[in-house]
Amino acid sequence: MIFRQLFDSVSGTYTYLLASRPGGEALIIDPVLEKVDRYLQLVRELDLKLVKAVDTHLHADHITGLGALRDHTHCITVMGEQTKADVVSMRVSDGDRITIEGLSLDALYTPGHTDDSYSYVMGGRVFTGDTLLIRGTGRTDFQNGDPRAQYDSIFNKLLRLPDETLLYPAHDYKGDTVSTIGEEKRFNPRLRVKSIDEYVDLMNGLNLPNPKMMDVAVPANIRIGLHQDDIARKGWAVSAKQAMDMRGRSDVTLVDLREKAERERHGVIPGTLHAPYPALQENLGVGGMLHALAVDGGKRIVFYCAFGERSAMAVQAAQDAGIGTARHIEGGFDAWKKAGGPIGA
Ligand SMILES: [Fe+2]
């Protein structure tokens, strides 16, 4: 397994690059915009294919690298369903699993630092974002932070993991790199409280200054979406309403790019073909399923995904592969649902 802990000294952020093997798929957690070139270089050097980029929460102290990594690698961007970030490709909720080849992360909803904070458990490791830090806890005084929720997240979720679980936070300002759940139980001063009320008082009494980058980082991190407008301007987008009229036409095939778990949880547009986004290049190439449909079968492919982000990238890829008739549903399945389109299982 490949496990790299990378550090941005300006914001004190830890970023994690994970893969099951050299030459395989990789996932990155909490990338920082200014370090994107370094990550891409490392991904190349280790012969990896970056397929997913995850933010544990909406950061206030640095601009996320999610958008830039997506633009460079066409990876899937992932955050929790509560996030205010405009468009991420995939949204997870408590208990969901994020998978790449040979690895999986279990999503644990741990609000408190923000209302979109998630921790991710992978085997004997937990990535705690800013919920539980080494000998500290993330502040709870902005971005819908809530010390009561954080107490619950820490005491009733994170501290219930086995004591030997390795704890990897999103930040450290003292130079510590890793701890364990058992160690934090014993030595984290913020956790030496006798009640939830005592914790709330402690957190509410911190009186911290706002992060230097907050006024820049939060607005930037809310707008990381790929510009679906650009795809629409090229005439490659259809609205959910238009897609409803197209559905069932013999010359049109609707193609669902989402993963199996997303389809099971949210439902599907009835009568659509499933071709998950990670296999897109293969499917578009000569001999691939979508190539055969569009080029040999003369079908117009209309892609969709959860919010229109993966499908916008897919339209571009299809156009690049010479499939000029490809379109996507702007706003994805979310827009379809809002427009009252039929939903199947
Ligand atoms: Fe944070």
Short mmCIF file of C-alpha atoms and ligand atoms in Angstrom, two decimals:
data_model
loop_
_atom_site.label_atom_id
_atom_site.label_comp_id
_atom_site.label_asym_id
_atom_site.label_seq_id
_atom_site.Cartn_x
_atom_site.Cartn_y
_atom_site.Cartn_z
CA MET A 1 0.00 0.00 0.00
CA ILE A 2 1.06 3.58 -0.69
CA PHE A 3 0.38 6.06 2.10
CA ARG A 4 1.80 9.57 1.94
CA GLN A 5 1.29 12.35 4.42
CA LEU A 6 2.05 15.68 2.76
CA PHE A 7 2.29 19.03 4.52
CA ASP A 8 1.45 22.60 3.56
CA SER A 9 3.48 24.74 5.93
CA VAL A 10 1.56 27.96 5.19
CA SER A 11 -1.78 26.65 6.45
CA GLY A 12 -0.46 23.75 8.55
CA THR A 13 -2.57 21.34 6.51
CA TYR A 14 -1.95 17.64 6.13
CA THR A 15 -2.92 16.05 2.84
CA TYR A 16 -3.01 12.30 2.36
CA LEU A 17 -2.33 10.38 -0.84
CA LEU A 18 -3.50 6.76 -0.78
CA ALA A 19 -3.26 3.90 -3.24
CA SER A 20 -3.24 0.14 -2.96
CA ARG A 21 -0.30 -0.40 -5.30
CA PRO A 22 2.15 1.33 -7.64
CA GLY A 23 0.50 1.70 -11.04
CA GLY A 24 -2.96 1.71 -9.50
CA GLU A 25 -5.76 4.10 -8.65
CA ALA A 26 -5.16 6.78 -6.02
CA LEU A 27 -7.24 8.97 -3.76
CA ILE A 28 -6.24 12.23 -2.09
CA ILE A 29 -7.69 13.76 1.09
CA ASP A 30 -7.70 17.52 1.82
CA PRO A 31 -5.45 18.80 -0.98
CA VAL A 32 -4.27 22.45 -0.87
CA LEU A 33 -4.44 24.54 -4.05
CA GLU A 34 -0.87 25.86 -3.86
CA LYS A 35 0.49 22.31 -3.60
CA VAL A 36 -1.38 20.82 -6.57
CA ASP A 37 1.71 20.74 -8.82
CA ARG A 38 3.58 18.82 -6.14
CA TYR A 39 0.76 16.26 -5.81
CA LEU A 40 0.56 15.80 -9.58
CA GLN A 41 4.30 15.29 -9.77
CA LEU A 42 4.17 12.69 -7.00
CA VAL A 43 1.24 10.94 -8.66
CA ARG A 44 3.31 10.71 -11.87
CA GLU A 45 6.46 9.61 -10.07
CA LEU A 46 4.60 6.81 -8.30
CA ASP A 47 2.84 5.87 -11.54
CA LEU A 48 -0.60 6.41 -10.02
CA LYS A 49 -3.92 7.41 -11.51
CA LEU A 50 -5.71 9.94 -9.31
CA VAL A 51 -9.41 9.03 -9.42
CA LYS A 52 -10.91 10.69 -6.33
CA ALA A 53 -10.22 13.85 -4.34
CA VAL A 54 -11.97 14.22 -1.00
CA ASP A 55 -12.34 17.22 1.32
CA THR A 56 -13.23 16.37 4.92
CA HIS A 57 -15.11 19.68 5.18
CA LEU A 58 -15.32 23.18 3.74
CA HIS A 59 -12.00 24.69 4.78
CA ALA A 60 -11.67 28.26 6.03
CA ASP A 61 -7.90 28.48 6.20
CA HIS A 62 -6.78 27.47 2.71
CA ILE A 63 -8.20 27.13 -0.78
CA THR A 64 -8.94 23.55 -1.65
CA GLY A 65 -7.06 21.77 -4.43
CA LEU A 66 -10.17 19.83 -5.44
CA GLY A 67 -11.08 21.96 -8.47
CA ALA A 68 -7.54 22.15 -9.84
CA LEU A 69 -6.97 18.41 -9.42
CA ARG A 70 -10.27 17.71 -11.16
CA ASP A 71 -9.25 19.98 -14.04
CA HIS A 72 -5.87 18.24 -14.39
CA THR A 73 -6.83 14.61 -13.85
CA HIS A 74 -10.63 14.50 -14.37
CA CYS A 75 -10.89 12.89 -10.95
CA ILE A 76 -14.14 12.70 -9.03
CA THR A 77 -14.49 15.32 -6.29
CA VAL A 78 -16.15 14.17 -3.07
CA MET A 79 -17.60 15.92 -0.02
CA GLY A 80 -20.37 15.32 2.46
CA GLU A 81 -23.97 15.89 1.44
CA GLN A 82 -24.30 18.81 3.87
CA THR A 83 -21.64 20.86 2.13
CA LYS A 84 -22.34 24.30 0.71
CA ALA A 85 -19.69 23.82 -1.98
CA ASP A 86 -21.64 24.36 -5.19
CA VAL A 87 -20.71 21.34 -7.21
CA VAL A 88 -18.78 18.32 -6.16
CA SER A 89 -19.15 15.20 -8.28
CA MET A 90 -20.20 12.94 -5.45
CA ARG A 91 -21.76 13.61 -2.09
CA VAL A 92 -21.57 11.09 0.71
CA SER A 93 -23.56 10.64 3.88
CA ASP A 94 -22.91 8.80 7.13
CA GLY A 95 -22.13 5.13 6.51
CA ASP A 96 -21.32 5.53 2.82
CA ARG A 97 -18.19 3.97 1.44
CA ILE A 98 -15.76 5.68 -0.94
CA THR A 99 -13.95 3.08 -2.98
CA ILE A 100 -11.01 3.02 -5.36
CA GLU A 101 -9.17 -0.01 -6.66
CA GLY A 102 -8.02 -2.04 -3.65
CA LEU A 103 -9.03 0.51 -0.97
CA SER A 104 -12.12 1.87 0.69
CA LEU A 105 -12.94 4.65 3.15
CA ASP A 106 -15.98 4.54 5.39
CA ALA A 107 -17.64 7.92 5.85
CA LEU A 108 -18.45 8.93 9.40
CA TYR A 109 -20.50 12.10 9.76
CA THR A 110 -18.77 14.06 12.51
CA PRO A 111 -20.26 17.58 12.57
CA GLY A 112 -19.21 20.21 15.10
CA HIS A 113 -16.20 22.00 13.62
CA THR A 114 -18.48 22.69 10.64
CA ASP A 115 -21.84 21.20 9.76
CA ASP A 116 -20.29 19.38 6.79
CA SER A 117 -17.40 17.70 8.65
CA TYR A 118 -16.73 14.04 7.93
CA SER A 119 -14.14 11.61 9.21
CA TYR A 120 -13.02 8.66 7.11
CA VAL A 121 -12.05 5.26 8.46
CA MET A 122 -9.71 3.02 6.51
CA GLY A 123 -8.68 -0.18 8.24
CA GLY A 124 -6.72 0.77 11.34
CA ARG A 125 -6.56 4.45 10.42
CA VAL A 126 -8.97 7.34 10.79
CA PHE A 127 -8.73 10.68 8.99
CA THR A 128 -10.43 13.09 11.35
CA GLY A 129 -10.33 16.36 9.40
CA ASP A 130 -10.58 19.17 11.97
CA THR A 131 -12.97 17.31 14.25
CA LEU A 132 -10.36 15.66 16.47
CA LEU A 133 -6.82 16.97 16.32
CA ILE A 134 -3.69 15.73 18.08
CA ARG A 135 -4.12 17.00 21.67
CA GLY A 136 -6.77 19.40 20.43
CA THR A 137 -10.12 19.72 18.70
CA GLY A 138 -11.24 21.91 15.79
CA ARG A 139 -12.75 25.28 16.68
CA THR A 140 -16.54 25.47 16.62
CA ASP A 141 -17.17 29.21 16.45
CA PHE A 142 -17.93 29.73 12.73
CA GLN A 143 -19.30 27.97 9.61
CA ASN A 144 -22.23 26.54 11.58
CA GLY A 145 -19.84 25.07 14.10
CA ASP A 146 -21.52 23.57 17.13
CA PRO A 147 -19.63 22.42 20.24
CA ARG A 148 -22.52 20.19 21.30
CA ALA A 149 -22.47 18.35 17.97
CA GLN A 150 -18.71 18.11 18.15
CA TYR A 151 -18.82 16.55 21.61
CA ASP A 152 -21.21 13.95 20.27
CA SER A 153 -19.06 13.32 17.17
CA ILE A 154 -15.93 12.87 19.27
CA PHE A 155 -17.24 10.98 22.27
CA ASN A 156 -19.91 8.88 20.59
CA LYS A 157 -18.25 8.20 17.25
CA LEU A 158 -14.49 8.74 17.06
CA LEU A 159 -13.56 7.60 20.57
CA ARG A 160 -15.53 4.40 20.01
CA LEU A 161 -13.03 3.29 17.40
CA PRO A 162 -10.44 0.81 18.71
CA ASP A 163 -7.78 2.47 20.90
CA GLU A 164 -4.97 1.44 18.57
CA THR A 165 -6.57 3.20 15.56
CA LEU A 166 -4.06 5.63 14.07
CA LEU A 167 -5.40 9.18 13.99
CA TYR A 168 -4.45 11.42 11.09
CA PRO A 169 -5.78 14.99 11.39
CA ALA A 170 -6.15 17.66 8.69
CA HIS A 171 -3.99 20.07 10.65
CA ASP A 172 -1.27 20.30 13.16
CA TYR A 173 0.53 23.43 14.22
CA LYS A 174 3.02 21.84 16.62
CA GLY A 175 4.72 19.32 14.34
CA ASP A 176 2.91 16.16 15.45
CA THR A 177 2.01 13.91 12.54
CA VAL A 178 0.01 11.02 13.94
CA SER A 179 -1.60 9.87 17.18
CA THR A 180 -3.96 7.10 18.23
CA ILE A 181 -7.49 7.13 19.55
CA GLY A 182 -6.26 5.64 22.85
CA GLU A 183 -3.58 8.29 23.21
CA GLU A 184 -6.06 11.11 22.64
CA LYS A 185 -8.47 9.60 25.17
CA ARG A 186 -5.73 9.78 27.79
CA PHE A 187 -3.84 12.93 26.91
CA ASN A 188 -6.01 15.33 24.88
CA PRO A 189 -6.67 18.25 27.27
CA ARG A 190 -9.91 19.21 25.48
CA LEU A 191 -11.36 15.80 26.25
CA ARG A 192 -10.83 16.07 30.02
CA VAL A 193 -14.33 17.36 30.59
CA LYS A 194 -16.93 15.82 32.85
CA SER A 195 -19.97 16.69 30.77
CA ILE A 196 -21.16 17.99 27.45
CA ASP A 197 -21.95 21.35 29.07
CA GLU A 198 -18.41 21.68 30.34
CA TYR A 199 -17.15 21.01 26.80
CA VAL A 200 -19.52 23.62 25.36
CA ASP A 201 -18.32 26.21 27.89
CA LEU A 202 -14.70 25.37 27.12
CA MET A 203 -15.19 25.75 23.36
CA ASN A 204 -17.29 28.90 23.65
CA GLY A 205 -14.63 30.52 25.81
CA LEU A 206 -11.74 30.15 23.36
CA ASN A 207 -12.16 33.59 21.72
CA LEU A 208 -9.95 32.78 18.73
CA PRO A 209 -9.25 35.30 15.97
CA ASN A 210 -10.68 34.39 12.55
CA PRO A 211 -8.25 32.52 10.25
CA LYS A 212 -6.27 34.93 8.07
CA MET A 213 -7.47 33.31 4.87
CA MET A 214 -11.12 32.95 5.88
CA ASP A 215 -12.58 35.78 3.78
CA VAL A 216 -10.80 34.45 0.70
CA ALA A 217 -10.91 30.72 1.29
CA VAL A 218 -14.55 30.17 2.18
CA PRO A 219 -16.04 31.93 -0.89
CA ALA A 220 -13.46 30.23 -3.14
CA ASN A 221 -14.15 26.81 -1.65
CA ILE A 222 -17.90 27.22 -2.09
CA ARG A 223 -17.40 27.77 -5.82
CA ILE A 224 -15.22 24.94 -6.98
CA GLY A 225 -17.68 23.60 -9.53
CA LEU A 226 -16.61 22.87 -13.04
CA HIS A 227 -18.13 25.48 -15.30
CA GLN A 228 -21.07 23.60 -16.69
CA ASP A 229 -21.85 26.94 -18.38
CA ASP A 230 -18.91 26.39 -20.74
CA ILE A 231 -20.32 23.05 -21.82
CA ALA A 232 -23.77 24.64 -22.27
CA ARG A 233 -22.29 27.46 -24.34
CA LYS A 234 -20.82 24.88 -26.69
CA GLY A 235 -24.33 23.51 -27.13
CA TRP A 236 -23.54 20.22 -25.42
CA ALA A 237 -26.04 20.46 -22.55
CA VAL A 238 -29.72 19.64 -22.36
CA SER A 239 -32.04 20.64 -19.55
CA ALA A 240 -33.79 18.03 -17.42
CA LYS A 241 -37.06 18.96 -19.15
CA GLN A 242 -35.51 18.44 -22.60
CA ALA A 243 -34.07 15.12 -21.43
CA MET A 244 -37.57 14.00 -20.39
CA ASP A 245 -38.74 14.50 -23.96
CA MET A 246 -35.72 12.69 -25.34
CA ARG A 247 -36.06 9.68 -23.06
CA GLY A 248 -37.47 6.70 -24.87
CA ARG A 249 -36.57 8.00 -28.32
CA SER A 250 -35.04 5.15 -30.32
CA ASP A 251 -32.07 7.27 -31.42
CA VAL A 252 -31.17 8.37 -27.88
CA THR A 253 -29.42 6.46 -25.09
CA LEU A 254 -29.30 7.96 -21.61
CA VAL A 255 -26.09 6.93 -19.86
CA ASP A 256 -25.74 6.98 -16.06
CA LEU A 257 -22.16 7.67 -14.95
CA ARG A 258 -22.77 7.30 -11.22
CA GLU A 259 -21.55 4.43 -9.07
CA LYS A 260 -23.68 1.48 -8.09
CA ALA A 261 -24.13 2.70 -4.50
CA GLU A 262 -25.36 6.13 -5.67
CA ARG A 263 -27.90 4.51 -7.99
CA GLU A 264 -29.18 2.27 -5.22
CA ARG A 265 -29.51 5.11 -2.77
CA HIS A 266 -31.01 7.82 -4.99
CA GLY A 267 -32.74 5.86 -7.77
CA VAL A 268 -32.22 6.04 -11.52
CA ILE A 269 -33.81 7.48 -14.64
CA PRO A 270 -35.75 4.46 -15.92
CA GLY A 271 -34.40 2.83 -19.05
CA THR A 272 -30.85 4.15 -18.82
CA LEU A 273 -27.57 2.43 -19.45
CA HIS A 274 -25.10 2.20 -16.56
CA ALA A 275 -21.50 3.07 -17.48
CA PRO A 276 -19.60 4.26 -14.37
CA TYR A 277 -17.40 7.30 -14.82
CA PRO A 278 -14.09 5.60 -13.85
CA ALA A 279 -14.41 3.32 -16.92
CA LEU A 280 -15.28 6.19 -19.27
CA GLN A 281 -12.10 6.30 -21.37
CA GLU A 282 -12.28 2.57 -21.94
CA ASN A 283 -15.97 2.81 -22.93
CA LEU A 284 -15.35 5.70 -25.32
CA GLY A 285 -12.38 4.07 -27.05
CA VAL A 286 -12.55 1.85 -30.11
CA GLY A 287 -14.06 -1.46 -29.02
CA GLY A 288 -15.74 0.22 -26.04
CA MET A 289 -19.46 0.03 -25.29
CA LEU A 290 -20.21 3.75 -25.79
CA HIS A 291 -18.09 3.97 -28.90
CA ALA A 292 -20.05 1.07 -30.38
CA LEU A 293 -23.37 2.68 -29.48
CA ALA A 294 -22.58 6.14 -30.83
CA VAL A 295 -20.35 5.38 -33.79
CA ASP A 296 -21.60 2.01 -35.01
CA GLY A 297 -25.16 2.27 -33.68
CA GLY A 298 -25.71 5.92 -34.54
CA LYS A 299 -27.22 6.68 -31.12
CA ARG A 300 -27.08 10.05 -29.47
CA ILE A 301 -25.56 9.57 -26.03
CA VAL A 302 -26.93 11.75 -23.23
CA PHE A 303 -24.81 11.44 -20.09
CA TYR A 304 -25.98 12.13 -16.58
CA CYS A 305 -24.52 11.84 -13.08
CA ALA A 306 -25.47 13.22 -9.66
CA PHE A 307 -25.07 16.99 -10.25
CA GLY A 308 -23.81 17.33 -13.82
CA GLU A 309 -20.13 17.51 -13.02
CA ARG A 310 -18.95 14.08 -14.10
CA SER A 311 -21.30 14.23 -17.09
CA ALA A 312 -19.87 17.60 -18.17
CA MET A 313 -16.40 16.06 -18.13
CA ALA A 314 -17.76 13.03 -19.98
CA VAL A 315 -19.27 15.16 -22.77
CA GLN A 316 -15.92 16.86 -23.24
CA ALA A 317 -14.18 13.46 -23.34
CA ALA A 318 -16.73 12.10 -25.83
CA GLN A 319 -16.32 15.16 -28.05
CA ASP A 320 -12.54 14.72 -27.84
CA ALA A 321 -13.03 11.08 -28.88
CA GLY A 322 -14.89 12.26 -31.99
CA ILE A 323 -18.42 11.61 -30.74
CA GLY A 324 -19.89 14.97 -31.69
CA THR A 325 -23.49 14.15 -30.86
CA ALA A 326 -22.85 13.50 -27.14
CA ARG A 327 -24.74 15.68 -24.66
CA HIS A 328 -25.29 15.76 -20.91
CA ILE A 329 -28.11 16.68 -18.59
CA GLU A 330 -27.20 19.96 -16.94
CA GLY A 331 -27.50 19.66 -13.15
CA GLY A 332 -27.66 15.87 -13.37
CA PHE A 333 -30.03 13.57 -11.53
CA ASP A 334 -30.59 16.29 -8.94
CA ALA A 335 -32.05 18.58 -11.65
CA TRP A 336 -34.03 15.67 -13.10
CA LYS A 337 -35.62 15.01 -9.70
CA LYS A 338 -36.39 18.71 -9.15
CA ALA A 339 -38.00 18.89 -12.59
CA GLY A 340 -40.33 16.03 -11.63
CA GLY A 341 -38.80 13.41 -13.92
CA PRO A 342 -39.77 9.78 -13.34
CA ILE A 343 -37.50 7.80 -11.04
CA GLY A 344 -36.98 4.05 -11.04
CA ALA A 345 -35.13 1.67 -8.76
FE FE B 1 -11.27 23.37 9.15
#
